């Protein structure tokens, strides 16, 4: 459905767009053509590696001006073609999937002012625009905060504000809710809806696997598949409500679990961690047994990442004790992180933070090479990655899709045979197909006798896949039972605790 406010003027036109990266044999985008009218709200859908990120980077001019690629075809923005990156920045702003990757300053006010200062806007106008933009996003209270103190949802709002303040004609949002807990996700979606109410002329392009409540606000769906425009649903709101909802729901199968009594592999006692006189972890006591699958849950900022960084040895214990296979971790001297990695595999939330090599093959071999075991398994698993279209063992890991990088991270961190595997948000940025594939990989680990600690916001996944749920709130454990006992109402209280 075309936006009611549009006047028939195409703000973006794409004609016969082809994109091919130097390291790949196949085109990432092939013969794509469409136009978007002023004021439209477009959902850019498609599986991982379908070409969504490539298309968005082309619209912003990052490809080929910053990211090298062979590009054919025409992109017309606001009736002008062949614009360079700086010229396009006057018309199109993009919020990246990882908001921290585009932060340039240390505090909220400076970050939002950054673009306007580069355009030499007067201080009076900058202050007014910051005030108005934060108000539109319902987050005026963040103005004087330090960026490092913000939760994931708050950082996402600031990233949106830093682009929205520039008054772009087109705002592109790349997976704005993929790393958020349910409450933070709802806050960001509410902010996006509020922006739509305030500015009917702003064109929104949203790339997202699950769009939640926004499914009833989208005008149009452009769905990519294997680099081609597979579907263009111009009258999305005319579809039935059930049909629209099917576009954005994930379904996980029920996994069979047999819980056996087993030995303790990890024990945490009275763990406290403080930063700038603020308690991040407050008296954590946990004992985990071999073969358990732990769903570690809670709001953004509740202490989940801090806890798993302690378990994996990336943060030194300030107060309390952690035992891994009866070895104390309260001192780096007894079991330093590089030795702990033999027993614990840790997969970061952002796959870009865990790539160390220049080819898929050498990255896959990173763990086995460093620990001297698992090389034969790594070679077998290499085929799982390279059998996908356009990827070979010499492909640079950064040229993979988000989902492909995630699987590569999991393999490189686990193939040397650690007994405990920690995975931070495995489904972040994943389409349904890749989410199920990721679950299958983790299930194979469990079947081989591994203990899993999985940070997740998906209550459905926790109930169907995991044997135990640990929910954190403000640095404390507020729930430690079977995930099936987390009812909707009770779970809502836990999320909001």
Coordinates of C-alpha atoms in Angstrom, one line a residue:
X1 CA 0.0 0.0 0.0
X2 CA 1.4 3.3 -1.0
X3 CA 1.6 5.9 1.8
X4 CA -1.4 8.2 1.9
X5 CA 0.9 11.2 2.2
X6 CA 2.9 10.4 -0.9
X7 CA 2.5 12.7 -3.9
X8 CA 3.7 10.1 -6.5
X9 CA 7.3 11.3 -6.4
X10 CA 9.9 8.5 -6.2
X11 CA 12.5 9.3 -3.6
X12 CA 14.6 6.3 -4.5
X13 CA 14.8 4.5 -7.8
X14 CA 16.9 1.4 -8.5
X15 CA 17.4 0.2 -12.1
X16 CA 19.1 -3.0 -13.1
X17 CA 21.4 -3.1 -10.1
X18 CA 24.2 -5.7 -10.1
X19 CA 26.8 -6.0 -7.3
X20 CA 29.8 -8.4 -7.2
X21 CA 32.5 -8.4 -4.5
X22 CA 36.1 -9.0 -5.6
X23 CA 36.4 -12.1 -3.5
X24 CA 33.3 -13.8 -4.8
X25 CA 32.5 -15.5 -8.1
X26 CA 28.7 -15.0 -7.9
X27 CA 26.9 -11.7 -7.8
X28 CA 25.5 -10.7 -4.4
X29 CA 22.8 -8.7 -6.1
X30 CA 21.6 -9.3 -9.7
X31 CA 19.3 -7.2 -11.8
X32 CA 17.3 -5.5 -9.0
X33 CA 14.8 -2.8 -10.0
X34 CA 12.2 -0.9 -7.9
X35 CA 11.2 2.6 -6.8
X36 CA 10.1 3.9 -3.4
X37 CA 7.8 6.8 -3.0
X38 CA 8.1 9.6 -0.5
X39 CA 6.6 8.7 2.9
X40 CA 6.5 4.9 2.3
X41 CA 7.4 2.5 5.1
X42 CA 9.1 -0.4 3.4
X43 CA 10.1 -3.7 5.1
X44 CA 13.2 -5.1 3.4
X45 CA 12.8 -8.8 4.0
X46 CA 14.8 -11.9 3.1
X47 CA 17.0 -14.6 4.5
X48 CA 20.6 -14.1 5.6
X49 CA 22.9 -13.6 2.6
X50 CA 19.9 -12.7 0.4
X51 CA 21.5 -9.3 -0.4
X52 CA 19.8 -6.9 2.0
X53 CA 23.0 -5.5 3.5
X54 CA 24.6 -5.1 0.0
X55 CA 21.5 -3.2 -1.2
X56 CA 21.4 -0.9 1.8
X57 CA 25.1 -0.1 1.4
X58 CA 24.6 0.7 -2.2
X59 CA 21.7 3.1 -1.4
X60 CA 24.0 4.9 1.1
X61 CA 26.9 5.0 -1.4
X62 CA 29.2 2.9 0.9
X63 CA 29.4 0.5 -2.1
X64 CA 31.5 1.1 -4.2
X65 CA 32.9 4.3 -2.7
X66 CA 34.1 2.8 0.6
X67 CA 33.4 -1.0 0.3
X68 CA 35.1 -2.2 -3.0
X69 CA 32.7 -3.9 -5.4
X70 CA 31.9 -4.1 -9.1
X71 CA 28.6 -2.2 -9.5
X72 CA 26.4 -1.9 -12.6
X73 CA 23.0 -0.3 -12.9
X74 CA 21.6 3.1 -11.7
X75 CA 20.5 4.4 -8.4
X76 CA 18.5 7.7 -8.4
X77 CA 17.9 9.5 -5.1
X78 CA 15.5 12.5 -5.1
X79 CA 15.7 12.6 -8.9
X80 CA 19.5 12.8 -8.9
X81 CA 21.8 10.0 -10.0
X82 CA 25.5 9.3 -9.7
X83 CA 25.7 11.0 -6.3
X84 CA 28.8 10.3 -4.2
X85 CA 28.8 9.2 -0.6
X86 CA 28.8 12.8 0.8
X87 CA 26.0 13.9 -1.5
X88 CA 23.9 10.9 -0.6
X89 CA 24.4 11.6 3.1
X90 CA 22.3 14.7 2.6
X91 CA 19.3 12.5 1.6
X92 CA 19.8 9.1 3.2
X93 CA 20.8 8.2 6.7
X94 CA 21.4 4.6 7.9
X95 CA 21.4 3.1 11.4
X96 CA 23.6 0.0 11.5
X97 CA 22.8 -3.3 13.1
X98 CA 25.5 -2.7 15.8
X99 CA 24.9 0.8 17.0
X100 CA 28.3 1.0 18.8
X101 CA 30.0 0.6 15.4
X102 CA 28.8 4.0 14.3
X103 CA 29.4 5.9 17.6
X104 CA 32.1 8.6 17.3
X105 CA 32.0 10.3 20.7
X106 CA 31.6 9.4 24.4
X107 CA 28.3 11.0 25.5
X108 CA 24.7 11.1 24.1
X109 CA 24.5 14.8 23.4
X110 CA 27.8 14.9 21.5
X111 CA 26.9 11.9 19.5
X112 CA 23.6 13.3 18.3
X113 CA 25.3 16.7 17.6
X114 CA 28.2 15.1 15.6
X115 CA 26.7 15.1 12.2
X116 CA 25.2 18.6 12.5
X117 CA 28.5 20.0 13.7
X118 CA 30.2 18.5 10.5
X119 CA 27.5 20.4 8.5
X120 CA 28.4 23.6 10.4
X121 CA 24.9 24.1 11.8
X122 CA 24.7 26.8 14.5
X123 CA 24.9 25.8 18.2
X124 CA 21.4 27.2 18.8
X125 CA 19.9 25.1 16.0
X126 CA 21.8 22.0 17.1
X127 CA 20.4 22.3 20.7
X128 CA 16.9 22.7 19.4
X129 CA 17.1 19.7 17.0
X130 CA 18.6 17.5 19.7
X131 CA 15.8 18.4 22.1
X132 CA 13.1 17.8 19.5
X133 CA 14.6 14.5 18.2
X134 CA 15.0 13.0 21.7
X135 CA 11.5 14.1 22.6
X136 CA 10.1 12.4 19.4
X137 CA 11.9 9.2 20.4
X138 CA 10.7 9.4 24.0
X139 CA 14.2 9.4 25.5
X140 CA 14.9 13.0 26.5
X141 CA 16.3 11.7 29.8
X142 CA 19.3 10.2 28.0
X143 CA 20.7 13.5 26.8
X144 CA 23.5 13.9 29.3
X145 CA 24.4 10.2 29.8
X146 CA 27.6 8.5 28.8
X147 CA 27.2 6.1 25.9
X148 CA 29.0 3.3 27.8
X149 CA 26.4 3.4 30.6
X150 CA 23.4 2.8 28.2
X151 CA 21.5 -0.4 27.7
X152 CA 21.3 -2.0 24.3
X153 CA 17.8 -0.5 23.7
X154 CA 19.0 2.9 24.8
X155 CA 22.1 2.8 22.5
X156 CA 19.8 1.9 19.6
X157 CA 17.6 4.9 20.3
X158 CA 20.6 7.2 20.4
X159 CA 21.9 5.7 17.0
X160 CA 18.5 6.4 15.5
X161 CA 18.4 9.9 17.0
X162 CA 21.9 10.7 15.6
X163 CA 20.6 10.0 12.1
X164 CA 17.1 11.4 12.5
X165 CA 18.5 14.7 13.7
X166 CA 20.0 15.3 10.2
X167 CA 16.4 15.5 8.7
X168 CA 17.1 12.8 6.0
X169 CA 14.5 12.1 3.3
X170 CA 15.2 8.4 3.8
X171 CA 16.0 6.6 7.0
X172 CA 17.4 3.0 6.7
X173 CA 17.3 0.8 9.8
X174 CA 19.4 -2.4 9.7
X175 CA 18.1 -4.9 12.2
X176 CA 17.3 -2.3 14.9
X177 CA 15.9 -4.9 17.4
X178 CA 18.0 -8.0 16.8
X179 CA 20.1 -7.7 20.0
X180 CA 17.3 -6.5 22.3
X181 CA 15.3 -8.0 25.1
X182 CA 11.5 -8.0 24.7
X183 CA 10.9 -4.8 26.7
X184 CA 13.8 -2.9 25.0
X185 CA 12.5 -4.2 21.6
X186 CA 9.1 -2.8 22.3
X187 CA 10.5 0.5 23.4
X188 CA 12.5 0.9 20.1
X189 CA 9.5 -0.2 18.0
X190 CA 7.3 2.3 19.8
X191 CA 9.9 5.0 19.1
X192 CA 9.9 4.1 15.4
X193 CA 6.0 4.2 15.3
X194 CA 6.2 7.7 17.0
X195 CA 8.6 8.9 14.3
X196 CA 6.1 7.8 11.7
X197 CA 3.4 9.8 13.3
X198 CA 5.5 12.9 13.5
X199 CA 6.8 12.9 10.0
X200 CA 4.6 11.5 7.2
X201 CA 7.1 12.6 4.5
X202 CA 10.0 10.6 6.0
X203 CA 10.6 7.4 4.0
X204 CA 11.6 4.4 6.2
X205 CA 13.4 1.3 5.0
X206 CA 13.5 -1.4 7.7
X207 CA 15.7 -4.5 7.3
X208 CA 14.5 -6.9 10.0
X209 CA 13.8 -10.7 10.3
X210 CA 11.1 -10.1 13.0
X211 CA 9.3 -6.8 13.1
X212 CA 6.8 -7.5 15.9
X213 CA 4.2 -4.8 16.4
X214 CA 5.4 -2.9 13.3
X215 CA 3.8 -5.5 11.1
X216 CA 0.6 -3.5 11.2
X217 CA 2.3 -0.3 10.1
X218 CA 4.4 -1.4 7.1
X219 CA 3.1 -0.1 3.8
X220 CA 5.1 -2.4 1.5
X221 CA 7.4 -5.5 1.5
X222 CA 10.4 -6.0 -0.7
X223 CA 11.7 -9.5 -0.3
X224 CA 15.1 -10.6 -1.6
X225 CA 16.2 -14.1 -2.3
X226 CA 19.6 -15.2 -3.5
X227 CA 20.4 -11.6 -4.6
X228 CA 17.2 -11.1 -6.6
X229 CA 14.0 -9.2 -5.9
X230 CA 11.7 -12.2 -5.3
X231 CA 8.6 -10.4 -4.2
X232 CA 7.2 -6.8 -4.1
X233 CA 4.0 -6.6 -2.0
X234 CA 2.8 -3.1 -2.5
X235 CA -0.4 -3.5 -0.6
X236 CA 0.8 -5.3 2.4
X237 CA -1.9 -4.0 4.8
X238 CA -4.6 -5.5 2.5
X239 CA -3.3 -9.0 3.4
X240 CA -5.1 -10.7 6.3
X241 CA -3.8 -10.2 9.8
X242 CA -2.9 -13.8 10.1
X243 CA -1.1 -13.8 6.8
X244 CA 0.9 -10.7 7.8
X245 CA 1.9 -12.2 11.1
X246 CA 3.3 -15.3 9.4
X247 CA 6.0 -13.1 7.9
X248 CA 7.5 -12.3 11.3
X249 CA 7.1 -15.4 13.6
X250 CA 9.7 -18.0 14.5
X251 CA 8.8 -21.5 15.4
X252 CA 11.1 -23.9 17.3
X253 CA 10.5 -27.6 17.4
X254 CA 10.3 -29.3 20.8
X255 CA 13.6 -31.0 21.6
X256 CA 13.7 -34.3 23.6
X257 CA 15.7 -33.9 26.8
X258 CA 16.7 -36.6 29.3
X259 CA 18.1 -35.0 32.4
X260 CA 20.5 -37.2 34.3
X261 CA 22.3 -36.7 37.6
X262 CA 25.9 -35.6 36.8
X263 CA 28.9 -34.0 38.2
X264 CA 29.4 -30.3 38.8
X265 CA 31.4 -28.5 36.1
X266 CA 31.0 -24.9 37.2
X267 CA 30.4 -23.4 40.6
X268 CA 30.0 -19.6 41.3
X269 CA 30.1 -18.4 44.9
X270 CA 29.2 -14.9 46.1
X271 CA 30.4 -13.3 42.9
X272 CA 30.3 -9.5 43.0
X273 CA 31.5 -7.0 40.3
X274 CA 31.5 -3.2 40.6
X275 CA 32.2 -0.5 38.1
X276 CA 32.3 3.2 39.2
X277 CA 30.6 2.2 42.5
X278 CA 27.8 0.5 40.7
X279 CA 27.0 -3.1 41.3
X280 CA 27.0 -5.0 38.0
X281 CA 26.9 -8.4 39.6
X282 CA 25.5 -8.7 43.2
X283 CA 26.1 -11.9 45.1
X284 CA 25.8 -14.5 42.3
X285 CA 25.6 -18.1 43.4
X286 CA 25.2 -20.8 40.7
X287 CA 26.2 -24.4 40.3
X288 CA 26.0 -25.9 36.8
X289 CA 26.2 -29.6 36.1
X290 CA 27.5 -31.6 33.1
X291 CA 25.0 -31.9 30.3
X292 CA 22.8 -29.0 31.3
X293 CA 21.5 -26.5 28.8
X294 CA 21.2 -23.2 30.5
X295 CA 19.1 -20.4 29.1
X296 CA 20.7 -17.2 30.6
X297 CA 18.0 -14.5 30.3
X298 CA 17.2 -11.0 31.4
X299 CA 16.9 -7.4 30.3
X300 CA 19.7 -5.6 28.5
X301 CA 22.0 -4.3 31.2
X302 CA 21.0 -7.0 33.7
X303 CA 24.5 -8.4 33.9
X304 CA 24.4 -11.4 31.5
X305 CA 27.4 -10.5 29.4
X306 CA 29.4 -9.5 32.5
X307 CA 28.7 -12.9 34.1
X308 CA 29.7 -15.0 31.1
X309 CA 32.9 -12.9 30.7
X310 CA 33.8 -13.9 34.2
X311 CA 33.0 -17.5 33.5
X312 CA 35.2 -17.4 30.4
X313 CA 38.0 -15.6 32.2
X314 CA 37.8 -12.4 30.2
X315 CA 37.1 -10.5 33.5
X316 CA 39.1 -11.0 36.6
X317 CA 37.2 -11.9 39.8
X318 CA 37.0 -8.9 42.2
X319 CA 35.1 -10.6 45.0
X320 CA 33.8 -14.2 45.3
X321 CA 35.0 -17.3 43.6
X322 CA 34.5 -19.3 40.4
X323 CA 35.4 -23.0 40.1
X324 CA 35.7 -24.8 36.8
X325 CA 36.2 -28.5 37.2
X326 CA 37.2 -27.8 40.8
X327 CA 39.9 -25.3 39.7
X328 CA 39.6 -21.9 41.3
X329 CA 39.4 -18.9 39.0
X330 CA 39.7 -16.2 41.7
X331 CA 43.3 -15.7 40.6
X332 CA 44.6 -15.4 37.1
X333 CA 47.7 -17.2 38.3
X334 CA 46.0 -20.5 39.0
X335 CA 44.1 -20.8 35.7
X336 CA 44.8 -17.9 33.2
X337 CA 42.3 -17.2 30.4
X338 CA 44.5 -18.8 27.7
X339 CA 44.4 -22.1 29.7
X340 CA 40.8 -21.8 30.5
X341 CA 39.9 -21.7 26.8
X342 CA 40.8 -25.4 26.7
X343 CA 37.8 -26.1 28.9
X344 CA 35.4 -23.3 27.9
X345 CA 34.5 -22.1 24.4
X346 CA 33.0 -18.6 24.2
X347 CA 31.1 -17.2 21.2
X348 CA 30.6 -13.5 21.3
X349 CA 27.4 -11.7 20.6
X350 CA 28.9 -9.7 17.7
X351 CA 30.6 -12.1 15.2
X352 CA 32.7 -9.3 13.9
X353 CA 34.5 -9.1 17.3
X354 CA 35.7 -12.7 17.0
X355 CA 37.3 -12.9 13.6
X356 CA 41.1 -13.2 13.7
X357 CA 42.2 -14.7 10.3
X358 CA 42.0 -13.7 6.6
X359 CA 40.3 -16.8 5.2
X360 CA 37.4 -19.0 6.2
X361 CA 39.7 -22.1 6.4
X362 CA 42.3 -20.5 8.7
X363 CA 39.5 -19.0 10.9
X364 CA 37.9 -22.4 11.2
X365 CA 41.3 -23.8 12.3
X366 CA 42.0 -21.0 14.8
X367 CA 40.9 -23.0 17.9
X368 CA 42.3 -26.4 16.8
X369 CA 45.6 -24.8 15.9
X370 CA 46.0 -23.0 19.2
X371 CA 45.0 -26.0 21.4
X372 CA 46.5 -28.7 19.2
X373 CA 43.3 -30.8 18.8
X374 CA 40.2 -30.9 16.6
X375 CA 41.9 -30.3 13.2
X376 CA 40.2 -33.3 11.5
X377 CA 36.8 -32.3 12.7
X378 CA 37.4 -28.7 11.6
X379 CA 38.1 -29.9 8.0
X380 CA 34.9 -31.8 8.0
X381 CA 32.9 -28.8 9.3
X382 CA 34.6 -26.5 6.8
X383 CA 32.4 -28.2 4.2
X384 CA 29.2 -26.9 6.1
X385 CA 30.3 -23.4 5.4
X386 CA 31.9 -23.7 1.9
X387 CA 29.0 -25.7 0.4
X388 CA 27.0 -22.5 0.4
X389 CA 26.8 -20.6 -2.8
X390 CA 29.6 -18.1 -3.4
X391 CA 31.9 -19.2 -0.5
X392 CA 35.1 -21.2 -0.7
X393 CA 37.8 -21.8 1.9
X394 CA 39.8 -18.7 0.8
X395 CA 36.9 -16.3 1.2
X396 CA 37.6 -13.6 3.7
X397 CA 35.4 -14.1 6.8
X398 CA 34.2 -10.5 6.7
X399 CA 32.7 -11.1 3.3
X400 CA 30.3 -13.7 4.9
X401 CA 26.7 -12.8 5.9
X402 CA 26.0 -12.2 9.6
X403 CA 24.5 -15.8 9.9
X404 CA 27.5 -17.4 8.2
X405 CA 29.9 -15.5 10.4
X406 CA 28.0 -16.7 13.5
X407 CA 28.3 -20.3 12.5
X408 CA 32.0 -19.8 11.7
X409 CA 32.5 -18.3 15.2
X410 CA 30.8 -21.3 16.8
X411 CA 32.9 -23.8 15.0
X412 CA 36.2 -22.0 15.5
X413 CA 35.5 -21.7 19.3
X414 CA 34.3 -25.2 19.9
X415 CA 36.1 -27.7 17.6
X416 CA 39.0 -28.1 19.9
X417 CA 36.7 -29.9 22.3
X418 CA 35.8 -27.6 25.3
X419 CA 33.5 -29.2 27.8
X420 CA 31.5 -26.0 28.4
X421 CA 30.3 -23.9 25.4
X422 CA 29.0 -20.4 26.0
X423 CA 27.0 -18.7 23.2
X424 CA 25.9 -15.1 23.5
X425 CA 22.7 -14.4 21.6
X426 CA 23.0 -17.1 18.9
X427 CA 19.9 -16.0 17.0
X428 CA 20.9 -12.3 16.8
X429 CA 20.4 -11.2 13.2
X430 CA 19.3 -14.7 12.0
X431 CA 16.5 -15.6 9.7
X432 CA 14.2 -18.5 10.7
X433 CA 16.2 -21.0 8.6
X434 CA 19.5 -20.0 10.1
X435 CA 18.0 -19.9 13.6
X436 CA 16.9 -23.6 13.2
X437 CA 20.3 -24.5 11.8
X438 CA 22.0 -22.8 14.7
X439 CA 19.8 -24.7 17.1
X440 CA 20.7 -28.0 15.4
X441 CA 24.4 -27.3 15.8
X442 CA 23.9 -26.6 19.5
X443 CA 21.9 -29.7 19.9
X444 CA 24.7 -31.8 18.4
X445 CA 27.0 -30.3 21.0
X446 CA 24.6 -31.4 23.7
X447 CA 24.2 -34.9 22.3
X448 CA 28.0 -35.2 22.4
X449 CA 28.0 -34.5 26.1
X450 CA 28.8 -30.8 26.2
X451 CA 27.3 -28.3 28.7
X452 CA 25.8 -25.3 27.1
X453 CA 25.2 -21.8 28.4
X454 CA 23.1 -19.8 26.0
X455 CA 22.3 -16.2 26.4
X456 CA 18.9 -15.6 24.8
X457 CA 15.8 -13.4 24.8
X458 CA 13.5 -16.0 23.3
X459 CA 11.3 -17.6 25.9
X460 CA 9.9 -20.0 23.3
X461 CA 13.4 -21.3 22.5
X462 CA 14.2 -21.6 26.2
X463 CA 11.2 -23.7 26.9
X464 CA 11.6 -26.0 23.9
X465 CA 15.4 -26.4 23.9
X466 CA 16.9 -25.7 27.3
X467 CA 16.8 -27.7 30.6
X468 CA 17.1 -24.8 33.0
X469 CA 16.6 -21.0 32.9
X470 CA 18.6 -18.4 34.9
X471 CA 17.1 -15.0 34.8
X472 CA 19.1 -11.9 35.9
X473 CA 17.8 -8.6 37.0
X474 CA 20.0 -5.7 38.2
X475 CA 22.9 -8.1 38.7
X476 CA 21.1 -10.7 40.8
X477 CA 19.5 -14.1 40.0
X478 CA 15.7 -13.7 40.2
X479 CA 14.8 -17.0 38.7
X480 CA 16.5 -20.4 38.6
X481 CA 14.2 -23.3 37.6
X482 CA 13.0 -25.2 34.6
X483 CA 12.2 -22.8 31.7
X484 CA 8.7 -24.4 31.3
X485 CA 7.7 -22.8 34.6
X486 CA 8.2 -19.3 33.2
X487 CA 4.6 -18.5 32.4
X488 CA 3.7 -15.5 30.3
X489 CA 2.5 -13.3 33.2
X490 CA 5.4 -14.5 35.5
X491 CA 7.8 -14.0 32.6
X492 CA 6.6 -10.5 32.0
X493 CA 7.3 -9.7 35.7
X494 CA 10.7 -11.1 35.4
X495 CA 11.5 -9.1 32.2
X496 CA 10.4 -5.9 33.9
X497 CA 12.0 -6.6 37.3

